[in-house]
Coordinates of C-alpha atoms (C1' of nucleotides) in Angstrom, one line a residue:
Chain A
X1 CA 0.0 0.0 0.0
X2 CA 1.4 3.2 -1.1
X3 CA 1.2 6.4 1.1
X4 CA -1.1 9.0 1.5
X5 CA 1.4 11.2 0.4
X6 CA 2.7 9.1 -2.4
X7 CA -0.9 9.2 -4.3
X8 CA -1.7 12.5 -3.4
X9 CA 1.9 13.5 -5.5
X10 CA 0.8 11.0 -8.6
X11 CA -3.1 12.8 -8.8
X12 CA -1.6 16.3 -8.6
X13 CA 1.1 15.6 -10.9
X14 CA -1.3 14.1 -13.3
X15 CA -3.0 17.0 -13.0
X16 CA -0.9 19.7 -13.4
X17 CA 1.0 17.5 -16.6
X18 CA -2.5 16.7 -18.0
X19 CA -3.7 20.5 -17.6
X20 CA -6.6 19.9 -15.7
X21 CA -4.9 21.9 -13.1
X22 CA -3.7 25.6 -15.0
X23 CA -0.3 27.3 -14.4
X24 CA -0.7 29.5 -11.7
X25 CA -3.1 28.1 -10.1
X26 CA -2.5 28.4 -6.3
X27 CA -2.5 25.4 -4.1
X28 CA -3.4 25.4 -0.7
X29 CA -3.2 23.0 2.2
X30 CA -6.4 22.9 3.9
X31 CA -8.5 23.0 0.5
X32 CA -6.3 19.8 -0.8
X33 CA -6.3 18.6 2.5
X34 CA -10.4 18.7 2.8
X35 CA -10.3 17.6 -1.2
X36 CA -8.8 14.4 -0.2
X37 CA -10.1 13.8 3.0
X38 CA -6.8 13.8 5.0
X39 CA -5.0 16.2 7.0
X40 CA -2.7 18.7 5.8
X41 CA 0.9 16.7 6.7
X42 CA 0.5 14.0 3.6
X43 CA -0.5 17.1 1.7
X44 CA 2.5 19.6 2.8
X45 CA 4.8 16.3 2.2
X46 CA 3.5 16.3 -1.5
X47 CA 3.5 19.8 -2.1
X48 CA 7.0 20.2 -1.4
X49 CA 8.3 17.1 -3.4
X50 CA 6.5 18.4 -6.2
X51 CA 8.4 21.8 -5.7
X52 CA 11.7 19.9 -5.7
X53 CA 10.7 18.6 -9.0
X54 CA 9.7 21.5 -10.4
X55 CA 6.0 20.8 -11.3
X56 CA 5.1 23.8 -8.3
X57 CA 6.4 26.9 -7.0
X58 CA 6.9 26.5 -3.5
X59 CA 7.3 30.1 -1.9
X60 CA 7.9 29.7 2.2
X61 CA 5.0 31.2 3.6
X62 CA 3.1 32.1 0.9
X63 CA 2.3 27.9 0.1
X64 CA 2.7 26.8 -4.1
X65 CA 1.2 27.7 -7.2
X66 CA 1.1 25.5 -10.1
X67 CA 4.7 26.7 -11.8
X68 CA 4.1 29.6 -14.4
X69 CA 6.5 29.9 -16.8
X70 CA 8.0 32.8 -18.4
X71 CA 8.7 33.6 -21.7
X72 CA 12.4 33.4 -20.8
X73 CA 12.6 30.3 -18.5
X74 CA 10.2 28.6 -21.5
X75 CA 12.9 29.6 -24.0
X76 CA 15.7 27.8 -21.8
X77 CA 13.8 24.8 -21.3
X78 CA 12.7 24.3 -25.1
X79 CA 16.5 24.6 -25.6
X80 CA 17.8 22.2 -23.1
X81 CA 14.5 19.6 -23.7
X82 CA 15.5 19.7 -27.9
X83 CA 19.5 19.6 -27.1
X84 CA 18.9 16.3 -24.9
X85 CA 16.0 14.6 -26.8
X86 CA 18.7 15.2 -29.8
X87 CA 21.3 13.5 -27.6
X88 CA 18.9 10.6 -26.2
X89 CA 18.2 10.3 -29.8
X90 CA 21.6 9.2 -30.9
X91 CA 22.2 7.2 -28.1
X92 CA 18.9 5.1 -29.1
X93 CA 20.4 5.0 -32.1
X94 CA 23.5 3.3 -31.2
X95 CA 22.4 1.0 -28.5
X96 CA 18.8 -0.1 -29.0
X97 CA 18.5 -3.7 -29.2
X98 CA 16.4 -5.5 -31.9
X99 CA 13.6 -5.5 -30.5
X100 CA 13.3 -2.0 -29.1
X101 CA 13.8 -1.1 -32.3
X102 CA 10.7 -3.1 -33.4
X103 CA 9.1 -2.0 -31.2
X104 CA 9.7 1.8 -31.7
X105 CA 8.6 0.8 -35.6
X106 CA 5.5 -0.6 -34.7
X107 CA 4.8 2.4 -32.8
X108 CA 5.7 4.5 -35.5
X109 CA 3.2 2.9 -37.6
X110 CA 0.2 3.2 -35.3
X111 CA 0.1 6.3 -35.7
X112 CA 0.1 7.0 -39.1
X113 CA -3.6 5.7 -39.0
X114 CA -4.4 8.4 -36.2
X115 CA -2.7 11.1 -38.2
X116 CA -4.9 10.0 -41.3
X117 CA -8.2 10.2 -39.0
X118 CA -7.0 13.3 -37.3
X119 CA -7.5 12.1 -33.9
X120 CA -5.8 14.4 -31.7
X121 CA -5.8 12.9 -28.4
X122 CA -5.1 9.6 -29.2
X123 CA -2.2 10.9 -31.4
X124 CA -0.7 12.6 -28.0
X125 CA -0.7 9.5 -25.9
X126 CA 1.7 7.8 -28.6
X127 CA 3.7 10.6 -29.1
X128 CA 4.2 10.7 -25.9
X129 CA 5.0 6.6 -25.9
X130 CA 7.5 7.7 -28.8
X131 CA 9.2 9.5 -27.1
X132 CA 9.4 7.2 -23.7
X133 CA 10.3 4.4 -26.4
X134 CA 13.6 6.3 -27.2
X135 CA 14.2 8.1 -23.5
X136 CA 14.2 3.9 -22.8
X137 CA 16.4 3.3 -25.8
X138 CA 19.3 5.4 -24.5
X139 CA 19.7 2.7 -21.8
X140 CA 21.3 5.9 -19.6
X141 CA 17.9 6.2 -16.5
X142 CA 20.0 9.2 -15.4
X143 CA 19.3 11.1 -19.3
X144 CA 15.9 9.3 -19.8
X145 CA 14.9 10.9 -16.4
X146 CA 16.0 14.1 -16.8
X147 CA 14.4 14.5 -20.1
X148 CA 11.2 13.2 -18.7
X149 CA 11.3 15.3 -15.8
X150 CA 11.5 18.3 -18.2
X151 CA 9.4 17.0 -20.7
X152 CA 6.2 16.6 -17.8
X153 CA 7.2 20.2 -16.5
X154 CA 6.8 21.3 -20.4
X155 CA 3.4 19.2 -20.6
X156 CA 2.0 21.3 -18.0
X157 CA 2.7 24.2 -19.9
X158 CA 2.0 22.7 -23.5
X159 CA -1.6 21.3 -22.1
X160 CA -2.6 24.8 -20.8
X161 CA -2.0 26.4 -24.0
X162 CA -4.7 25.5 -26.9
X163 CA -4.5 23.3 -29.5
X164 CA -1.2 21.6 -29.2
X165 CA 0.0 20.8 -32.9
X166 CA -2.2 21.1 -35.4
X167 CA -0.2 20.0 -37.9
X168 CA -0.1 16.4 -37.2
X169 CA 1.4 15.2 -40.8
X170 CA 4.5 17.4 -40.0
X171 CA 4.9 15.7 -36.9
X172 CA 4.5 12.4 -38.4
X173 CA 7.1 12.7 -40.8
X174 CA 9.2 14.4 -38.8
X175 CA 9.1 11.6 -36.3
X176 CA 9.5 9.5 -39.4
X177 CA 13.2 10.7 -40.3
X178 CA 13.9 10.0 -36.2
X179 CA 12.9 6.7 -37.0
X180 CA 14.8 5.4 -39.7
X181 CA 17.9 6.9 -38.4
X182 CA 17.4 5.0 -35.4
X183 CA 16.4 1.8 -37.0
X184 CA 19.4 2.1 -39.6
X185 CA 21.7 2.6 -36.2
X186 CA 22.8 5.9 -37.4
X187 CA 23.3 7.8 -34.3
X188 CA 24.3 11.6 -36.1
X189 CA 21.3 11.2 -38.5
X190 CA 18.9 10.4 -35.4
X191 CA 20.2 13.6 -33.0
X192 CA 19.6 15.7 -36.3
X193 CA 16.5 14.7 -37.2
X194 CA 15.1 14.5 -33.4
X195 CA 16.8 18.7 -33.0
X196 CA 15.2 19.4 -36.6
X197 CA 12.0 18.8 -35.2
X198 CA 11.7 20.1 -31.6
X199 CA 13.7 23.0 -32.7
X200 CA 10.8 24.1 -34.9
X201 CA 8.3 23.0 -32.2
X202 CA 9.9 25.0 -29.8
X203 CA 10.0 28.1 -32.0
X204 CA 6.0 27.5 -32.7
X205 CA 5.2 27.0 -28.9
X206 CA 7.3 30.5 -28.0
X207 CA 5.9 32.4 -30.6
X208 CA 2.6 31.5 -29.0
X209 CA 3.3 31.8 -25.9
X210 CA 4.6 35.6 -26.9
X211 CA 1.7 36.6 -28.5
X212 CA -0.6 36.0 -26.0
X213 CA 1.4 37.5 -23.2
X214 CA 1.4 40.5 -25.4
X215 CA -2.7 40.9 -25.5
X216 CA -2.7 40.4 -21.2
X217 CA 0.4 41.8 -19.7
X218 CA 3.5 43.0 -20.6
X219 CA 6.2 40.5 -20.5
X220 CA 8.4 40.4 -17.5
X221 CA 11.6 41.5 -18.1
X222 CA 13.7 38.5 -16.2
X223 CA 16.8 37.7 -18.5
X224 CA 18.0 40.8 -20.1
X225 CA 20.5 39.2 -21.7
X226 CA 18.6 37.0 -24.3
X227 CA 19.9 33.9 -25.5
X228 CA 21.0 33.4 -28.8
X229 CA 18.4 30.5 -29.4
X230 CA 19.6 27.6 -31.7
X231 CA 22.1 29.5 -32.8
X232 CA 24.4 26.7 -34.0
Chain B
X1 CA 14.3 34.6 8.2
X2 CA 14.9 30.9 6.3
X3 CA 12.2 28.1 7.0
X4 CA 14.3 25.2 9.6
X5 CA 13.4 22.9 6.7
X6 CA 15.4 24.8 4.6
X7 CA 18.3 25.0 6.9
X8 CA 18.3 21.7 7.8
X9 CA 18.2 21.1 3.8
X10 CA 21.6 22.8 3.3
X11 CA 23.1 21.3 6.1
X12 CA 22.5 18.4 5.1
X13 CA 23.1 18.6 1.6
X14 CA 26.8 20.6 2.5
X15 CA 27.5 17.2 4.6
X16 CA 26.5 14.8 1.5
X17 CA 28.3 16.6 -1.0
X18 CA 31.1 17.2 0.9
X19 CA 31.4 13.8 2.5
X20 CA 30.9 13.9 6.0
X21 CA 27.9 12.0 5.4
X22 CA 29.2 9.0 3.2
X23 CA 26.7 6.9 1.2
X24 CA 24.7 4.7 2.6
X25 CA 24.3 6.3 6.1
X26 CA 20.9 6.2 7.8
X27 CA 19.2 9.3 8.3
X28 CA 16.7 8.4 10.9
X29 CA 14.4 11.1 12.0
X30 CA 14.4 10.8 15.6
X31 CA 17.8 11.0 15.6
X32 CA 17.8 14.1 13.2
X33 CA 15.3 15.8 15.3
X34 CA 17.7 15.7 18.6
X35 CA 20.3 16.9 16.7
X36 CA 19.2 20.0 15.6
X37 CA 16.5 20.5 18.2
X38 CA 13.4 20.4 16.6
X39 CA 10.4 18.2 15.6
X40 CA 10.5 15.6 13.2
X41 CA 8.5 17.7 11.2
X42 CA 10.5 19.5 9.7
X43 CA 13.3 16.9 9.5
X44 CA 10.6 14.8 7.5
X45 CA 10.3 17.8 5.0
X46 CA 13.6 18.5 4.5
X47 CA 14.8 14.8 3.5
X48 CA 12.1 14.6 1.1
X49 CA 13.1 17.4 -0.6
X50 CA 16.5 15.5 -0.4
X51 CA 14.8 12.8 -1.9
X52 CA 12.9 14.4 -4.6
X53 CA 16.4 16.3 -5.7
X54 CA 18.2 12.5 -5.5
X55 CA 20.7 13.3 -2.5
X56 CA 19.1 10.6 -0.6
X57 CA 17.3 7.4 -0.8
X58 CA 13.6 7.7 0.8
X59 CA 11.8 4.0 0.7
X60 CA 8.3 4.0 2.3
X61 CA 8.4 3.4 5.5
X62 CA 12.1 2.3 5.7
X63 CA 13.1 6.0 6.1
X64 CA 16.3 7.1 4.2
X65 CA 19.7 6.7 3.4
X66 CA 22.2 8.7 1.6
X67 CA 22.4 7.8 -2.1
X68 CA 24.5 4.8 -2.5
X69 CA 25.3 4.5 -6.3
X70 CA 25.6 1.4 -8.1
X71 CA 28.2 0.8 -10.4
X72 CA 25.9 0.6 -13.5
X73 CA 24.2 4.3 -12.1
X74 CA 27.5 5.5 -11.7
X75 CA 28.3 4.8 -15.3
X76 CA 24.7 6.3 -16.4
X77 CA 25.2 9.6 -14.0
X78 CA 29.2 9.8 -15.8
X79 CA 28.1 9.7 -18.9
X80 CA 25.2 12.3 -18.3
X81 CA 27.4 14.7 -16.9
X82 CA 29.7 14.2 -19.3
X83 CA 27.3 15.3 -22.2
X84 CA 25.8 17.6 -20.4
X85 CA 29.2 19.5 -19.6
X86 CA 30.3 19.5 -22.9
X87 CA 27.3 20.9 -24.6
X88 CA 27.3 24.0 -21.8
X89 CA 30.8 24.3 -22.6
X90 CA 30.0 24.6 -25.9
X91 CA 27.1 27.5 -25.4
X92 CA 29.2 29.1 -22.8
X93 CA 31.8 29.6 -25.7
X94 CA 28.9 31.2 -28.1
X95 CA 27.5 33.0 -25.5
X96 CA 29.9 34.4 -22.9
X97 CA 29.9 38.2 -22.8
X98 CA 33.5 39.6 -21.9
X99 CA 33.6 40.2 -18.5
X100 CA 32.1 36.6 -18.2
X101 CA 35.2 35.7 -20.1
X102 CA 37.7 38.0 -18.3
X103 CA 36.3 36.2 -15.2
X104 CA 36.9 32.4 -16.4
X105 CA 40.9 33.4 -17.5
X106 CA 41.4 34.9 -14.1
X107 CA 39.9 32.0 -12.6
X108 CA 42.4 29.7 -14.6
X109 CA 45.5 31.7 -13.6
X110 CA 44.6 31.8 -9.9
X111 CA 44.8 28.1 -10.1
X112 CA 47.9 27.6 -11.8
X113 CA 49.5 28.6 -8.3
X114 CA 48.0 26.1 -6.7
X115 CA 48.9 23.4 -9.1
X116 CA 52.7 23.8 -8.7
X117 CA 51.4 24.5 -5.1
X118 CA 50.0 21.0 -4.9
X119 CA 47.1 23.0 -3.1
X120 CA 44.5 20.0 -3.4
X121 CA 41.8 21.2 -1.0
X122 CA 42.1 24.6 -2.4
X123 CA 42.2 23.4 -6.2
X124 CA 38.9 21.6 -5.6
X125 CA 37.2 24.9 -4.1
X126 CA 38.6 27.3 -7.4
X127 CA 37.8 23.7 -9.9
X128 CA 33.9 23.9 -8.5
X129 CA 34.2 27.8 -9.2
X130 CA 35.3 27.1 -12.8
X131 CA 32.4 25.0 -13.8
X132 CA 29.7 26.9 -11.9
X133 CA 31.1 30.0 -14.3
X134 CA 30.7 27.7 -17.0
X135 CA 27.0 26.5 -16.2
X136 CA 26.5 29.8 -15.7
X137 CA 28.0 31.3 -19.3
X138 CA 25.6 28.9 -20.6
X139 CA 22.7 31.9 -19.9
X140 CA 20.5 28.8 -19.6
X141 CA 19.2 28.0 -15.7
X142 CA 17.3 24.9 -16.8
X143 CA 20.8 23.5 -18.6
X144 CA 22.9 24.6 -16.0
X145 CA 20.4 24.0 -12.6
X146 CA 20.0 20.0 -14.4
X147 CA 24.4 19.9 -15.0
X148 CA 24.7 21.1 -11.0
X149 CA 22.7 19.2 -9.4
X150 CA 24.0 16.6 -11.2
X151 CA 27.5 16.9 -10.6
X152 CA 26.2 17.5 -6.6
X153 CA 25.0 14.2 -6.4
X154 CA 28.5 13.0 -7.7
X155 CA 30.4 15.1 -5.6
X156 CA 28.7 13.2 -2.6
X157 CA 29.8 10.5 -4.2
X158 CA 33.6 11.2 -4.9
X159 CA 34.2 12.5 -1.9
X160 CA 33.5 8.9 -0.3
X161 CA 36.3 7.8 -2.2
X162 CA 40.0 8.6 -1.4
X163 CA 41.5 11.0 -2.9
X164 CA 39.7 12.5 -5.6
X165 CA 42.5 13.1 -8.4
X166 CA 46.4 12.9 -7.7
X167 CA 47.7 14.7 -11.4
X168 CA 46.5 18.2 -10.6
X169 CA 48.8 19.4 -13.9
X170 CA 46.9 16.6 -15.8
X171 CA 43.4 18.5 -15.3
X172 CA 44.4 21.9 -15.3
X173 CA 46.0 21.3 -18.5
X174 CA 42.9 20.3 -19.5
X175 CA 41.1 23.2 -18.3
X176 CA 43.1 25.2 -20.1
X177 CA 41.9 23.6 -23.6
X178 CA 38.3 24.7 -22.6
X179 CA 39.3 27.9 -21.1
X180 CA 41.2 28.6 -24.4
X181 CA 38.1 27.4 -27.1
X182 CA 35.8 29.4 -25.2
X183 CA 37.9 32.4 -25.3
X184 CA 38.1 32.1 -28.7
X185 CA 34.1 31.4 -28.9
X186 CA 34.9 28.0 -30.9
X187 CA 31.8 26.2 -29.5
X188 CA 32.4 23.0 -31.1
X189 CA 36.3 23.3 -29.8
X190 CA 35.1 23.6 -26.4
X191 CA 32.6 20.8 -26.6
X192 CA 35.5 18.6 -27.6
X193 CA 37.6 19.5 -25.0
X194 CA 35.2 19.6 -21.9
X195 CA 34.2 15.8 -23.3
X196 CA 37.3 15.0 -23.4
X197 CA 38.4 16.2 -19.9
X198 CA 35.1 14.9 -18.1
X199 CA 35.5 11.2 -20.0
X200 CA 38.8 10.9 -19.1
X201 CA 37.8 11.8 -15.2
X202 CA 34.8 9.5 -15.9
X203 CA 37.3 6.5 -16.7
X204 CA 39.3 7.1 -13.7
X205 CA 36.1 7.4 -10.8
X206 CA 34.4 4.0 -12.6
X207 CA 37.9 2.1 -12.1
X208 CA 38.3 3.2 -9.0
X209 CA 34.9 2.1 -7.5
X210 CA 35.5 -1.3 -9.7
X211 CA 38.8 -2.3 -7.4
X212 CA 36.6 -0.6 -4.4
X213 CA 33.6 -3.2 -4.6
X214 CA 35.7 -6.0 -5.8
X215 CA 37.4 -6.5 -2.6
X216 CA 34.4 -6.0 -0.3
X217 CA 31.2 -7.7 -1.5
X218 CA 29.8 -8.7 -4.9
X219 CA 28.7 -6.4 -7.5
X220 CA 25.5 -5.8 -7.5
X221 CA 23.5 -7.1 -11.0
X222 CA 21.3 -3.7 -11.8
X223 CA 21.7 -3.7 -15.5
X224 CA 22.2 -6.7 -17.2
X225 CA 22.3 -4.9 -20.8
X226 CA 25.5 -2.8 -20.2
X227 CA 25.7 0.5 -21.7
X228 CA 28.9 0.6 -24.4
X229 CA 30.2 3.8 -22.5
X230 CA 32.0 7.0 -24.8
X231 CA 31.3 4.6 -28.1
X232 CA 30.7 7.3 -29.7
Chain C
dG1 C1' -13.8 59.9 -0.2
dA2 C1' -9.1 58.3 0.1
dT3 C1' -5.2 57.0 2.7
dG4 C1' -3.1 54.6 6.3
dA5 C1' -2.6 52.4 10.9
dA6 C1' -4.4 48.9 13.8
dT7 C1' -6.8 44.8 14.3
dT8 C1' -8.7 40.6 12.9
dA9 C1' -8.5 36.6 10.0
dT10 C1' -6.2 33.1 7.8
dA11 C1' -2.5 30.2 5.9
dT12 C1' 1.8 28.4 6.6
dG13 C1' 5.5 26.5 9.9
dT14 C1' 6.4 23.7 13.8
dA15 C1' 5.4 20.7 17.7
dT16 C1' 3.1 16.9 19.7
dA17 C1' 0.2 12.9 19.9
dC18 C1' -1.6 8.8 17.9
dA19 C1' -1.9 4.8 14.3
dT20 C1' 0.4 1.5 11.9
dA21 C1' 3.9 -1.1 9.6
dT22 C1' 8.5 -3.1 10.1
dT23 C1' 12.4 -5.2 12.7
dG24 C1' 14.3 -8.2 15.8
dA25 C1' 14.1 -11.4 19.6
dC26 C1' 12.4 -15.3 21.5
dA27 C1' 9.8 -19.3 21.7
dT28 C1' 7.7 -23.2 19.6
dC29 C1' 7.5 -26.9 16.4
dA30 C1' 9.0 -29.9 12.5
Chain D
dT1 C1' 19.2 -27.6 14.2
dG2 C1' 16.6 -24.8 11.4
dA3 C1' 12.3 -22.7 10.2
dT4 C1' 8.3 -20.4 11.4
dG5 C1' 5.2 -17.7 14.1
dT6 C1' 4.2 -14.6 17.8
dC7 C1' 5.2 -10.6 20.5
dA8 C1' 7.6 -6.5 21.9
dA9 C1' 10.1 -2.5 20.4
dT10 C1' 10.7 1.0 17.3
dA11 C1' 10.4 4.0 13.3
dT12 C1' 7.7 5.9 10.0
dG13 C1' 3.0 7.8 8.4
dT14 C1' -0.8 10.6 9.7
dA15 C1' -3.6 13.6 12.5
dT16 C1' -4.3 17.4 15.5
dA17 C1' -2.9 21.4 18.1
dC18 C1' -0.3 25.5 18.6
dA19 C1' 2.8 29.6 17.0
dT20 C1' 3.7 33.0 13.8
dA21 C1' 3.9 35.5 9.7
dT22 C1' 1.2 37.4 6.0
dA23 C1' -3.3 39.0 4.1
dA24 C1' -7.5 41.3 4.6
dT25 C1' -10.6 44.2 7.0
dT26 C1' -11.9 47.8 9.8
dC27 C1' -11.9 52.1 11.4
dA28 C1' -10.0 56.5 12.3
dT29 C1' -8.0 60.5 10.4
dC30 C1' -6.9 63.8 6.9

DNA sequence: GATGAATTATATGTATACATATTGACATCA
DNA sequence: TGATGTCAATATGTATACATATAATTCATC
């Protein structure tokens, strides 16, 4: 039996990767702790592992907010998430064992049907399986956690925007030139295909993210010193 | 004024990281609690923060240890670090203003001295120094907060072992290829030579905890499917 | 009516008390 | 002798109570 505080960190989590719960939103004890019927201790205990991850902002006295990203802490994380995916990519490509491989195929080829019918959510899920498939592949669980620990604090952020992608057929193919690389062992081909693509997703999820911070509120001025973004 | 969690935090972390508390130690609570003079409460918070950032251990109800690393971990966290490294090297190198640069040169020189010196408690201080400013040319947080924690956990880890590296000239040497390609903003030269530098430390650490486990007890079977380290 | 100081209210931080699961010892039995 | 099961001891998990800092409100004053 797992602990109170254990299940309360996997709903939450769910919930701020999945979107239900919004960036920003503020989290406080006693109206978790009534939510799930426990005291506040297995709910403090939560709240501040999830801070330590990076899924909340834990301010001392002030409790946590769902984290809210800015438009230059998004850039930096779009950068390092599309440097190491590009990196976990190669290494799939050199050390995934047969069937791995296979199994990163078949995958591949699910979801051409679901880019055919346009079915958006389903499409996620396995792209988010794709990716797992080649975090797995890189047989490193220190890289393949990192990335995924970045890659649910992105999620967050990705799920509380609007539509995600809606070019799905990009995607695909996209994904597709990953996947041969991988399957033909070719480890350069892989990282540059893999950059290639979440360098351009990355440049669509920023621009977003800019324009509607420009309707609201101006943009807080945090990093004066912009970073030359995929600049190599 | 700082939460106790939070003090009890950096106290804690100081002592992993710097050795005092080797790996595999029990942090029991009680024990924790009488030693700083306060409630297990906030002894509780502060190792699961521990635990979340990977310092310690925390199994349910078995309470927590400090982070013992398996060989085959060991070999993932190297090799992490090792990539990480080299691509902030690289960005540092695009992206360091002057004074940033004027800062790393200085740094080099001081520790010329206390190579010839054979300073090694002080070299360590000044060689920590010189990657921070690294992480930090990077003008990346995400990149650089992911590369320091990491090497945190390993510095708990090295400095377990004996001494931590006997050919001060050999390293500094080294340094001085990175400091050189990122004075010159050659990206990929600095990538090169910060890989180099970190694979060849990498080596070293992974032998040395190889003779260390041989002697005592068996190695422990984590990963059957070994990783083909640096193949690239 | 607006501003600001003082007070109340509330949320977080910490301490203590209780519940429960694990560990180790000891006894019993095959 | 060794294995297993029960029981006591103890450590962790959770709940509750208290302390304190921040926020919100009130009220007085300008």
């Amino acid at each position: 039996m797992p602990t109170i505080a254990a299940t309360i960190i996997q709903i939450l989590a769910e919930e701020i990767i999945g979107g239900t719960l919004a960036p920003g939103s503020k989290l406080e004890e006693k109206v978790l702790a009534e939510r799930f019927q426990v005291s506040r201790t297995p709910v403090r205990e939560a709240l501040r592992e999830m801070g330590a991850r990076g899924l909340i902002e834990l301010i001392p006295r002030h409790g946590g907010v769902v984290a809210n990203i800015g438009i230059a802490e998004l850039a930096d994380m779009l950068e390092a998430e599309c440097e190491l995916e590009a990196l976990c990519a190669q290494l799939a490509a050199q050390r995934m064992s047969v069937v791995e491989k296979k199994q990163l195929e078949r995958l591949h080829e699910q979801t051409e049907a679901l880019v055919k019918g346009q079915d958006e959510g389903e499409y996620l899920t396995l792209n988010k399986k794709f990716h797992d498939v080649i975090c797995a592949g890189t047989h490193n669980q220190t890289l393949s956690g990192m990335l995924r620990g970045l890659r649910d604090r992105l999620s967050a952020f990705r799920n509380a925007q609007a539509g995600t992608e809606r070019r799905l057929a990009v995607s695909h193919e996209e994904h597709g030139a990953v996947v041969e690389a991988i399957l033909a062992s070719d480890g350069a081909a892989a990282y540059a295909a893999m950059r290639n693509h979440d360098a351009r997703l990355s440049t669509k999820v920023l621009d977003r993210l800019r324009d509607s911070r420009h309707e609201r509120t101006a943009p807080r001025t945090e990093r004066p010193a912009a970073a030359h973004l995929h600049s190599t």
